[in-house]
Amino acid sequence: MNKLLKRIPFPVVLIIPIQIVMIFLLIFPLIVNLWVSQTNWSPLFGAGWWESKYIGLKNYYDMIFKDPRFISSVLRTSLIAAVCVTVELGLGLCYALLLVKDFFGKKVLVSILLLPMMILPLVAGYNFFMLFLDNGPINQMLSILLGKSVHIPWLSKPKLGLLTIMVADIWQWTPLMFLILMAGIASVPENQYKAAVSLGANRLQIFRMITLPLIKPVILIGVVIRGMELFKIYDLVFILTHGGPGTSTESISYYLYTAGFTYLRLGYIAAGAFITLAIFLTASYYILKPVIKEIA
Amino acid sequence: MILRLENLTKQFGDLVAVKDLNLTIEEGEIISLLGPSGCGKTTTLNMIAGFERATAGKVYFDDRCVNDVHPKERNVGMVFQEYAIFTTMTVFQNISFGLRVRKVPKAEIRAEVRRIAENLNLEKILDRNVANLNLSELQRVALARTISVKPSVLLLDEPLSNLDAALRERTRVELKRFHNKWGITMIYVTHDQLEAISLAKRIAVMDSGMLQQFGTADEIYRHPANLFVAKFIGNPPSNVVRGEVVKKDRSYMFKSGEYELDISMHGDLIKKALKGNKLAISFHTEDVKITRSRNQKNSTPVEVFVVELLGYDQIIDLKVDDLIIRALVPSSMEVKVDERLFMDIPVDKINLFDLETEKNIFLTAG
Amino acid sequence: MSKRSYWEENKLLKAFRFFAIFIVVVISLFPIFWMFSTSLKPSYEWTPATPIWITKNGTLNNYQTVLLGPGRAKGGWHELVGGELTGSMEGGAGKVSLKGESALFMPLFTSLLVCGSATALSIIIGMLAAYAISRYKFGGNFFSFFILSARMFPPIAVVIPLVIMFSIVGLLDSFIGLIIAYTGFTLPFSVWMVKSFIDEVPKELEEAAIVDGMTNFQAILKVTVPLTRGGIAATALFVFIINWGEFLVAFLLSATKVITIPVLLSKYFTTVQGRLYGPQAALGIIASIPVIIFAFIIQKHLVRGLTFGAVKR
């Protein structure tokens, strides 16, 4: 055995364990998915997967062209991702700019600002559920502010539900963008800043012409990473709206889960999963390429 | 513009970085702030530029006190040790930065940048991204960037420190040529006396936040104002011997341990300017004469302690009683360790320092 | 745009900044405050018509419920309905029963075991791969992307086949199954974060060790690992935090035997008795404490972990 190991180049030996896990966790499922998706397997009808019928690409066809619920979940998830990333980026930038100076207690303040990120995502979801109840504090505060009784059904109307989900995610993950941007801004070489000042630039010009271009790679990383996670959004949808009312606030993950375990048309869902995978992979590959260059 | 520093002081908490600095720099001069690390030269530079606010004292541009003027309004050009070129821009964009910030019309910018670039041999690389430039090009871009806004004074922070010897030579020449062409007042900070001497017309030697001496290289070399300057200036560093002066009949003798030197030729000066009798003398290593046989009747017998060959010259450490005197002589003279030789010190070339004040009595007398 | 204090900003700007920071702090802390406050509320104060901000009838019942299980906690909601928690939910592997399983002990143990083991595995495997990528540039961009993709897959897409595979090998609703899944999903973090730490150790040190006669493995163990000890520890804590909060994967792969804390949390949401805000809040607080402590310890390295090693302080 040792002799065999000695003939394999060292780096290959190192990556054997990770390859095993990845193959087991990623490749096999992909292959199984691929296969299952081409059957009409559904445990509801009592059959084990080895007894289901091969139906080729019918599941795919059905999902893409005959399933508005799936399509709208894709669109909706894209919307959530786009809005949340943008707002988190903007707010994170504001936080970072507010805290550029060193001052007494800055470390403590930063820790406090990071707290939202450190609560379990599910727990954060619960909190927002409570806050946005019809008779919850948000409505209460709005009532006081507007002088009249406000009972906005945050969690039971489609558009509002979506908004609540976005607010919850923004609350929890803006600190991440803040951290990333703060690190980026801090890494601007001080002498470049001084040079710009001595050449007559004011703060806005310095930010626009020097800081911003220098933190572009950092922004890109933040956007990609956050966007990646947002596409998979599940926990918040689950807690806040259960995809409802009806199916109007479903994200891709949520739809696949519900359809999968409620209707148990697993073959169909496998196709959905595969399509989603395909979308993710191609989109990420092109977006991640510049990011990989930064980290690799 | 005449730059004037008046009682300039900067304190960081308990640390006094710059103390009561008084300096006047004429229009178009190149002067150097020279001193060891931590002497306050960079802090002074920062106060001129506006990046540090003076704790006390004033900075005057001509007759205008600029203490409260924000650095971006001072129109001071700065060149940093690592050049601080804007890495996300091209050469053109770097040079045009100051003009763009002032919202100068595009056509004017293009013309001006071309003009400057041509003068500094940068016109061919105007569109290149700065990532691939060599050190010489980087420095020229840094210079071009500053003069585009016609600053009243150019401040350079250790411009040659991170260059190797050969490049340093070339860059020094370029900087001199730059100054000749643009005639701009230049102040640069360095810890390297060779840099200071070769580039600057006058040198301000600083130590521990205080100005030690401000004069031409020649003045500083021939008559260092105090012991610090005497020890700092000179390559290799000058010899400084502490001792006392003893008056014997009509002659004055400098004594340090067993070593004696007749300094009667400075008798009047000593009588007039020296309080007490504690004296230190300094003389350059190249002024020390070594002979194989007794040259004059009061040549000092010495023993060779260390010999260091430096190519054309050699440094010889000579042991005289408890003292070590270093001499710079041509390598052609063959000297061996432990050899016994004779040493003569030209008394007309020495400087005398009152050990109480550490000041050169040549300069404190009338 | 770092500005040292050589120029004071004017008073107006300073006041504005202070005000803005104040607002931000309030927004950041408000939901957490609400959770804390709710955790001390008796059941009739959970969803009154007018929300109660600070309870006057503070009680530790919710914490008792969480820690001991409804059967053994004194007072509280279950006395109203006279009995244990009942209800069920659809889990990935079948109906999940809630009977008397709300005590914290088992889920805590499960979470600790699963998260701890998965973290250890993830770090070890990841470390080896990180070394290969850092020193040998193994696989170039493709391999890097491949590892990163483990984090990109929507878990739902991978879970169905995983359920099938696990059910074949009997790993469904098992500790080992969860551990394997958790490990896989955190590998990208392990690999990339550790890689960024290894990058900071000069190659020459290992090469010197090899010249001195060590094997490759020994060089890693005796040279690289001690030097990156801090970074590896930070990565471990970071991965642990991620595992600790993982919900979907655990939810889908467990039924009755392995219930992690997040899954337990979700149970408080869908019981027959309605949503149990009090215990949920209490559990939320309890579950978040270790995370907050760990996150505070590795605060310096948080950015590095969250950006897969791309951004370092």
CSV table of C-alpha atoms in Angstrom, one decimal, chain B:
chain,number,residue,atom,x,y,z
B,1,MET,CA,7.4,81.5,-3.0
B,2,ILE,CA,9.4,82.0,0.2
B,3,LEU,CA,8.6,79.4,2.7
B,4,ARG,CA,9.1,80.3,6.3
B,5,LEU,CA,8.8,78.2,9.4
B,6,GLU,CA,8.5,80.1,12.6
B,7,ASN,CA,8.9,78.4,16.0
B,8,LEU,CA,7.3,75.4,14.5
B,9,THR,CA,6.5,72.8,17.2
B,10,LYS,CA,4.6,69.5,17.0
B,11,GLN,CA,3.8,67.4,20.0
B,12,PHE,CA,2.2,64.0,20.0
B,13,GLY,CA,1.0,63.5,23.6
B,14,ASP,CA,4.2,63.5,25.6
B,15,LEU,CA,6.5,63.2,22.6
B,16,VAL,CA,7.8,66.4,21.1
B,17,ALA,CA,8.5,65.5,17.5
B,18,VAL,CA,9.5,69.0,16.3
B,19,LYS,CA,10.7,71.7,18.6
B,20,ASP,CA,10.9,75.4,17.9
B,21,LEU,CA,11.9,75.0,14.3
B,22,ASN,CA,12.9,78.2,12.5
B,23,LEU,CA,13.8,78.0,8.8
B,24,THR,CA,13.5,80.3,5.8
B,25,ILE,CA,13.7,78.8,2.4
B,26,GLU,CA,14.2,81.0,-0.6
B,27,GLU,CA,12.3,80.8,-3.9
B,28,GLY,CA,13.6,78.1,-6.2
B,29,GLU,CA,16.0,76.6,-3.7
B,30,ILE,CA,16.6,72.9,-3.1
B,31,ILE,CA,17.1,72.2,0.5
B,32,SER,CA,17.3,69.0,2.3
B,33,LEU,CA,16.1,68.0,5.8
B,34,LEU,CA,18.8,65.7,6.9
B,35,GLY,CA,18.8,63.6,10.1
B,36,PRO,CA,18.5,60.2,11.6
B,37,SER,CA,15.2,58.3,12.0
B,38,GLY,CA,12.9,60.0,14.4
B,39,CYS,CA,14.5,63.4,14.2
B,40,GLY,CA,11.3,65.1,13.1
B,41,LYS,CA,12.1,65.7,9.5
B,42,THR,CA,9.1,63.8,8.1
B,43,THR,CA,6.8,65.5,10.7
B,44,THR,CA,8.1,68.9,9.5
B,45,LEU,CA,7.4,67.9,5.9
B,46,ASN,CA,3.9,66.9,6.9
B,47,MET,CA,3.3,70.2,8.6
B,48,ILE,CA,4.4,72.1,5.5
B,49,ALA,CA,2.0,70.0,3.5
B,50,GLY,CA,-0.8,70.3,6.0
B,51,PHE,CA,-1.1,66.7,7.0
B,52,GLU,CA,-0.1,67.5,10.5
B,53,ARG,CA,-1.3,70.6,12.4
B,54,ALA,CA,1.3,72.5,14.3
B,55,THR,CA,1.0,72.4,18.0
B,56,ALA,CA,2.7,75.8,18.1
B,57,GLY,CA,4.4,78.1,15.7
B,58,LYS,CA,3.5,79.1,12.2
B,59,VAL,CA,4.1,78.1,8.6
B,60,TYR,CA,4.2,81.0,6.1
B,61,PHE,CA,3.8,80.8,2.4
B,62,ASP,CA,5.2,84.2,1.4
B,63,ASP,CA,3.4,86.4,3.9
B,64,ARG,CA,0.4,84.2,4.4
B,65,CYS,CA,0.1,82.0,7.4
B,66,VAL,CA,-1.2,78.6,6.2
B,67,ASN,CA,-1.6,76.9,9.6
B,68,ASP,CA,-5.4,76.7,9.1
B,69,VAL,CA,-5.3,76.0,5.4
B,70,HIS,CA,-6.5,72.5,4.5
B,71,PRO,CA,-3.8,70.5,2.7
B,72,LYS,CA,-6.0,70.4,-0.4
B,73,GLU,CA,-5.9,74.2,-0.6
B,74,ARG,CA,-2.2,74.6,-0.1
B,75,ASN,CA,-1.1,73.7,-3.6
B,76,VAL,CA,1.9,71.8,-2.3
B,77,GLY,CA,3.4,69.0,-4.4
B,78,MET,CA,4.2,65.8,-2.7
B,79,VAL,CA,6.4,62.9,-3.8
B,80,PHE,CA,6.4,59.9,-1.5
B,81,GLN,CA,9.0,57.3,-0.8
B,82,GLU,CA,7.0,54.6,-2.7
B,83,TYR,CA,5.6,57.2,-5.1
B,84,ALA,CA,2.0,56.4,-4.3
B,85,ILE,CA,1.0,56.3,-7.9
B,86,PHE,CA,-2.7,55.8,-8.4
B,87,THR,CA,-2.7,52.2,-9.3
B,88,THR,CA,-6.1,52.0,-11.0
B,89,MET,CA,-5.2,54.7,-13.6
B,90,THR,CA,-3.1,55.1,-16.6
B,91,VAL,CA,0.0,57.3,-16.7
B,92,PHE,CA,-2.1,60.0,-18.4
B,93,GLN,CA,-4.8,59.8,-15.8
B,94,ASN,CA,-2.2,60.0,-13.1
B,95,ILE,CA,-0.6,63.1,-14.5
B,96,SER,CA,-3.9,64.7,-15.2
B,97,PHE,CA,-5.4,64.0,-11.8
B,98,GLY,CA,-4.8,67.4,-10.4
B,99,LEU,CA,-6.2,69.1,-13.4
B,100,ARG,CA,-9.2,66.9,-13.6
B,101,VAL,CA,-9.9,67.6,-9.9
B,102,ARG,CA,-9.9,71.3,-10.8
B,103,LYS,CA,-12.3,70.7,-13.6
B,104,VAL,CA,-10.0,72.0,-16.2
B,105,PRO,CA,-11.4,71.6,-19.8
B,106,LYS,CA,-10.4,68.3,-21.5
B,107,ALA,CA,-8.5,69.9,-24.3
B,108,GLU,CA,-6.4,72.0,-22.0
B,109,ILE,CA,-5.7,68.9,-19.9
B,110,ARG,CA,-4.5,67.0,-22.9
B,111,ALA,CA,-2.2,69.7,-24.0
B,112,GLU,CA,-0.7,70.3,-20.6
B,113,VAL,CA,-0.1,66.6,-19.9
B,114,ARG,CA,1.5,66.1,-23.3
B,115,ARG,CA,3.8,69.0,-22.6
B,116,ILE,CA,4.9,67.7,-19.2
B,117,ALA,CA,5.2,64.2,-20.4
B,118,GLU,CA,7.4,65.2,-23.2
B,119,ASN,CA,9.7,67.0,-20.9
B,120,LEU,CA,10.1,64.0,-18.7
B,121,ASN,CA,10.3,61.4,-21.5
B,122,LEU,CA,7.0,59.9,-20.7
B,123,GLU,CA,5.1,60.7,-23.9
B,124,LYS,CA,5.5,57.2,-25.2
B,125,ILE,CA,3.9,55.5,-22.2
B,126,LEU,CA,1.0,57.9,-21.5
B,127,ASP,CA,-1.6,55.2,-22.1
B,128,ARG,CA,0.0,52.5,-20.2
B,129,ASN,CA,-1.4,51.2,-17.0
B,130,VAL,CA,1.0,52.0,-14.2
B,131,ALA,CA,1.3,48.4,-13.0
B,132,ASN,CA,4.1,47.7,-15.4
B,133,LEU,CA,6.3,50.7,-15.0
B,134,ASN,CA,9.9,50.5,-13.8
B,135,LEU,CA,11.1,52.6,-10.8
B,136,SER,CA,12.5,55.3,-13.0
B,137,GLU,CA,9.3,55.7,-14.9
B,138,LEU,CA,7.3,55.6,-11.7
B,139,GLN,CA,9.3,58.5,-10.2
B,140,ARG,CA,8.9,60.6,-13.3
B,141,VAL,CA,5.2,60.0,-13.3
B,142,ALA,CA,5.1,61.0,-9.6
B,143,LEU,CA,7.0,64.2,-10.5
B,144,ALA,CA,4.9,64.9,-13.5
B,145,ARG,CA,1.7,64.5,-11.5
B,146,THR,CA,2.8,67.1,-9.0
B,147,ILE,CA,4.0,69.8,-11.4
B,148,SER,CA,0.8,69.6,-13.5
B,149,VAL,CA,-0.8,71.8,-10.9
B,150,LYS,CA,2.1,74.2,-10.6
B,151,PRO,CA,2.7,73.9,-6.9
B,152,SER,CA,4.5,76.6,-5.0
B,153,VAL,CA,6.8,74.1,-3.4
B,154,LEU,CA,7.7,70.4,-4.0
B,155,LEU,CA,8.1,68.1,-1.0
B,156,LEU,CA,9.9,64.8,-1.4
B,157,ASP,CA,10.0,62.2,1.3
B,158,GLU,CA,13.2,60.0,1.0
B,159,PRO,CA,13.0,59.9,-2.8
B,160,LEU,CA,16.0,57.7,-3.3
B,161,SER,CA,15.8,55.4,-0.3
B,162,ASN,CA,14.4,52.4,-2.0
B,163,LEU,CA,16.6,52.5,-5.0
B,164,ASP,CA,19.8,50.5,-5.5
B,165,ALA,CA,23.1,52.3,-5.8
B,166,ALA,CA,23.2,52.5,-9.6
B,167,LEU,CA,19.6,53.7,-9.9
B,168,ARG,CA,20.2,56.2,-7.2
B,169,GLU,CA,22.9,57.9,-9.2
B,170,ARG,CA,20.7,58.2,-12.3
B,171,THR,CA,17.7,59.4,-10.3
B,172,ARG,CA,19.8,62.0,-8.5
B,173,VAL,CA,20.9,63.4,-11.8
B,174,GLU,CA,17.3,63.4,-13.1
B,175,LEU,CA,16.1,65.2,-10.0
B,176,LYS,CA,18.7,67.8,-10.5
B,177,ARG,CA,17.8,68.2,-14.1
B,178,PHE,CA,14.2,68.4,-13.1
B,179,HIS,CA,14.9,71.2,-10.7
B,180,ASN,CA,17.0,73.1,-13.3
B,181,LYS,CA,14.2,73.0,-15.8
B,182,TRP,CA,11.2,73.8,-13.6
B,183,GLY,CA,13.0,76.0,-11.1
B,184,ILE,CA,10.6,75.0,-8.4
B,185,THR,CA,11.4,75.2,-4.7
B,186,MET,CA,12.1,71.7,-3.5
B,187,ILE,CA,12.4,70.3,0.0
B,188,TYR,CA,13.3,66.8,0.5
B,189,VAL,CA,13.8,64.6,3.5
B,190,THR,CA,16.5,62.1,3.8
B,191,HIS,CA,18.8,60.3,6.2
B,192,ASP,CA,21.5,59.9,3.7
B,193,GLN,CA,24.1,62.6,3.8
B,194,LEU,CA,25.5,61.9,0.4
B,195,GLU,CA,22.0,62.4,-1.1
B,196,ALA,CA,21.7,65.7,0.8
B,197,ILE,CA,25.1,67.0,-0.2
B,198,SER,CA,24.8,66.1,-3.8
B,199,LEU,CA,21.3,67.5,-4.4
B,200,ALA,CA,20.7,70.3,-2.0
B,201,LYS,CA,22.0,73.8,-2.0
B,202,ARG,CA,21.5,74.1,1.7
B,203,ILE,CA,21.0,71.4,4.3
B,204,ALA,CA,19.0,71.6,7.5
B,205,VAL,CA,20.4,69.0,9.9
B,206,MET,CA,17.9,67.9,12.5
B,207,ASP,CA,18.0,65.8,15.6
B,208,SER,CA,15.4,65.0,18.2
B,209,GLY,CA,13.1,67.5,16.7
B,210,MET,CA,15.5,70.4,16.7
B,211,LEU,CA,17.4,72.2,14.0
B,212,GLN,CA,21.1,71.6,14.5
B,213,GLN,CA,22.4,73.5,11.7
B,214,PHE,CA,21.2,75.1,8.4
B,215,GLY,CA,23.8,75.9,5.8
B,216,THR,CA,25.5,74.8,2.6
B,217,ALA,CA,27.2,71.5,2.5
B,218,ASP,CA,30.5,73.1,2.6
B,219,GLU,CA,29.7,75.1,5.7
B,220,ILE,CA,28.4,72.1,7.5
B,221,TYR,CA,31.3,70.1,6.5
B,222,ARG,CA,34.0,72.6,7.4
B,223,HIS,CA,32.3,74.0,10.5
B,224,PRO,CA,29.7,71.7,12.1
B,225,ALA,CA,27.7,73.7,14.5
B,226,ASN,CA,27.7,71.2,17.3
B,227,LEU,CA,28.9,67.8,18.3
B,228,PHE,CA,25.9,66.1,16.8
B,229,VAL,CA,26.5,67.5,13.4
B,230,ALA,CA,30.2,66.8,13.7
B,231,LYS,CA,29.5,63.1,14.4
B,232,PHE,CA,26.7,62.8,11.8
B,233,ILE,CA,28.4,64.4,8.9
B,234,GLY,CA,31.3,62.8,7.2
B,235,ASN,CA,31.8,59.5,5.5
B,236,PRO,CA,33.4,57.8,7.3
B,237,PRO,CA,32.2,59.8,10.3
B,238,SER,CA,34.6,62.4,11.7
B,239,ASN,CA,36.7,61.7,14.7
B,240,VAL,CA,35.5,63.4,17.9
B,241,VAL,CA,37.8,63.4,20.9
B,242,ARG,CA,36.7,64.6,24.3
B,243,GLY,CA,39.1,66.1,26.7
B,244,GLU,CA,40.1,69.4,28.3
B,245,VAL,CA,42.3,72.3,27.5
B,246,VAL,CA,45.3,73.1,29.7
B,247,LYS,CA,47.2,76.3,29.6
B,248,LYS,CA,50.9,75.9,29.8
B,249,ASP,CA,52.8,79.2,29.8
B,250,ARG,CA,51.7,80.7,26.6
B,251,SER,CA,50.5,77.6,24.9
B,252,TYR,CA,47.2,75.8,25.0
B,253,MET,CA,47.3,72.0,25.1
B,254,PHE,CA,44.4,69.7,24.4
B,255,LYS,CA,44.6,66.7,26.6
B,256,SER,CA,42.6,63.5,26.4
B,257,GLY,CA,44.2,60.9,28.7
B,258,GLU,CA,47.8,60.6,27.5
B,259,TYR,CA,47.1,62.2,24.2
B,260,GLU,CA,48.2,65.8,23.8
B,261,LEU,CA,47.7,68.2,20.9
B,262,ASP,CA,49.0,71.7,20.8
B,263,ILE,CA,46.1,73.9,19.9
B,264,SER,CA,47.8,77.2,20.6
B,265,MET,CA,46.9,78.6,17.2
B,266,HIS,CA,43.4,78.8,18.5
B,267,GLY,CA,44.4,80.4,21.7
B,268,ASP,CA,42.6,83.7,21.3
B,269,LEU,CA,39.4,82.0,20.4
B,270,ILE,CA,39.6,79.7,23.3
B,271,LYS,CA,40.2,82.6,25.7
B,272,LYS,CA,37.3,84.5,24.3
B,273,ALA,CA,34.7,81.8,23.7
B,274,LEU,CA,35.4,78.9,26.0
B,275,LYS,CA,33.8,78.8,29.4
B,276,GLY,CA,35.5,76.3,31.6
B,277,ASN,CA,38.0,74.0,30.2
B,278,LYS,CA,36.1,71.0,28.9
B,279,LEU,CA,36.7,70.8,25.2
B,280,ALA,CA,36.1,68.4,22.4
B,281,ILE,CA,37.8,68.5,19.1
B,282,SER,CA,36.7,67.0,15.8
B,283,PHE,CA,38.5,66.4,12.6
B,284,HIS,CA,37.8,64.5,9.4
B,285,THR,CA,39.3,61.1,8.8
B,286,GLU,CA,40.9,62.3,5.6
B,287,ASP,CA,42.7,65.0,7.4
B,288,VAL,CA,44.6,62.6,9.5
B,289,LYS,CA,48.2,62.2,8.2
B,290,ILE,CA,50.0,59.0,8.8
B,291,THR,CA,53.8,58.5,8.3
B,292,ARG,CA,56.1,55.7,8.8
B,293,SER,CA,58.7,57.8,10.6
B,294,ARG,CA,58.4,60.8,12.8
B,295,ASN,CA,57.4,63.7,10.6
B,296,GLN,CA,57.5,66.5,13.0
B,297,LYS,CA,58.8,66.7,16.5
B,298,ASN,CA,55.3,66.4,18.0
B,299,SER,CA,54.0,63.6,15.8
B,300,THR,CA,52.1,61.1,17.8
B,301,PRO,CA,53.2,57.5,17.9
B,302,VAL,CA,50.2,55.2,17.2
B,303,GLU,CA,49.6,51.6,16.7
B,304,VAL,CA,47.5,50.1,13.9
B,305,PHE,CA,44.4,48.4,15.3
B,306,VAL,CA,42.1,47.6,12.3
B,307,VAL,CA,42.6,48.0,8.6
B,308,GLU,CA,39.5,48.2,6.3
B,309,LEU,CA,40.1,48.2,2.6
B,310,LEU,CA,37.5,50.2,0.6
B,311,GLY,CA,38.8,49.9,-2.8
B,312,TYR,CA,40.6,53.1,-3.6
B,313,ASP,CA,40.9,54.1,0.0
B,314,GLN,CA,41.2,52.4,3.3
B,315,ILE,CA,40.1,53.1,6.8
B,316,ILE,CA,42.7,52.6,9.5
B,317,ASP,CA,41.8,52.5,13.1
B,318,LEU,CA,44.7,53.9,15.1
B,319,LYS,CA,45.2,53.2,18.7
B,320,VAL,CA,46.5,56.1,20.8
B,321,ASP,CA,46.6,55.2,24.4
B,322,ASP,CA,42.9,54.8,25.1
B,323,LEU,CA,41.7,56.5,22.0
B,324,ILE,CA,40.8,55.1,18.6
B,325,ILE,CA,41.4,57.6,15.8
B,326,ARG,CA,40.2,56.7,12.3
B,327,ALA,CA,42.1,57.8,9.3
B,328,LEU,CA,41.2,57.6,5.6
B,329,VAL,CA,44.3,57.0,3.5
B,330,PRO,CA,44.8,55.7,0.0
B,331,SER,CA,45.0,52.0,-0.3
B,332,SER,CA,48.4,52.4,-2.0
B,333,MET,CA,49.9,52.8,1.4
B,334,GLU,CA,50.5,49.4,2.8
B,335,VAL,CA,49.6,49.1,6.4
B,336,LYS,CA,49.6,46.1,8.6
B,337,VAL,CA,47.9,45.5,11.9
B,338,ASP,CA,50.0,46.2,15.0
B,339,GLU,CA,52.4,48.3,13.0
B,340,ARG,CA,53.7,51.3,14.7
B,341,LEU,CA,53.3,54.5,12.8
B,342,PHE,CA,53.1,58.2,13.4
B,343,MET,CA,50.1,60.5,13.2
B,344,ASP,CA,49.7,64.2,12.6
B,345,ILE,CA,46.6,66.2,12.9
B,346,PRO,CA,46.5,69.5,11.1
B,347,VAL,CA,45.4,71.8,13.8
B,348,ASP,CA,44.1,74.4,11.4
B,349,LYS,CA,41.5,72.0,10.2
B,350,ILE,CA,40.0,71.0,13.5
B,351,ASN,CA,36.9,72.2,15.1
B,352,LEU,CA,36.6,73.0,18.8
B,353,PHE,CA,33.5,72.3,20.9
B,354,ASP,CA,32.6,73.5,24.3
B,355,LEU,CA,31.6,70.4,26.1
B,356,GLU,CA,29.1,72.2,28.3
B,357,THR,CA,27.1,73.4,25.4
B,358,GLU,CA,28.3,71.0,22.7
B,359,LYS,CA,28.5,73.9,20.4
B,360,ASN,CA,31.3,74.8,18.0
B,361,ILE,CA,33.1,77.8,19.5
B,362,PHE,CA,34.2,79.0,16.1
B,363,LEU,CA,30.5,79.8,15.5
B,364,THR,CA,29.5,81.0,18.9
B,365,ALA,CA,32.3,83.5,19.2
B,366,GLY,CA,31.3,86.8,17.6
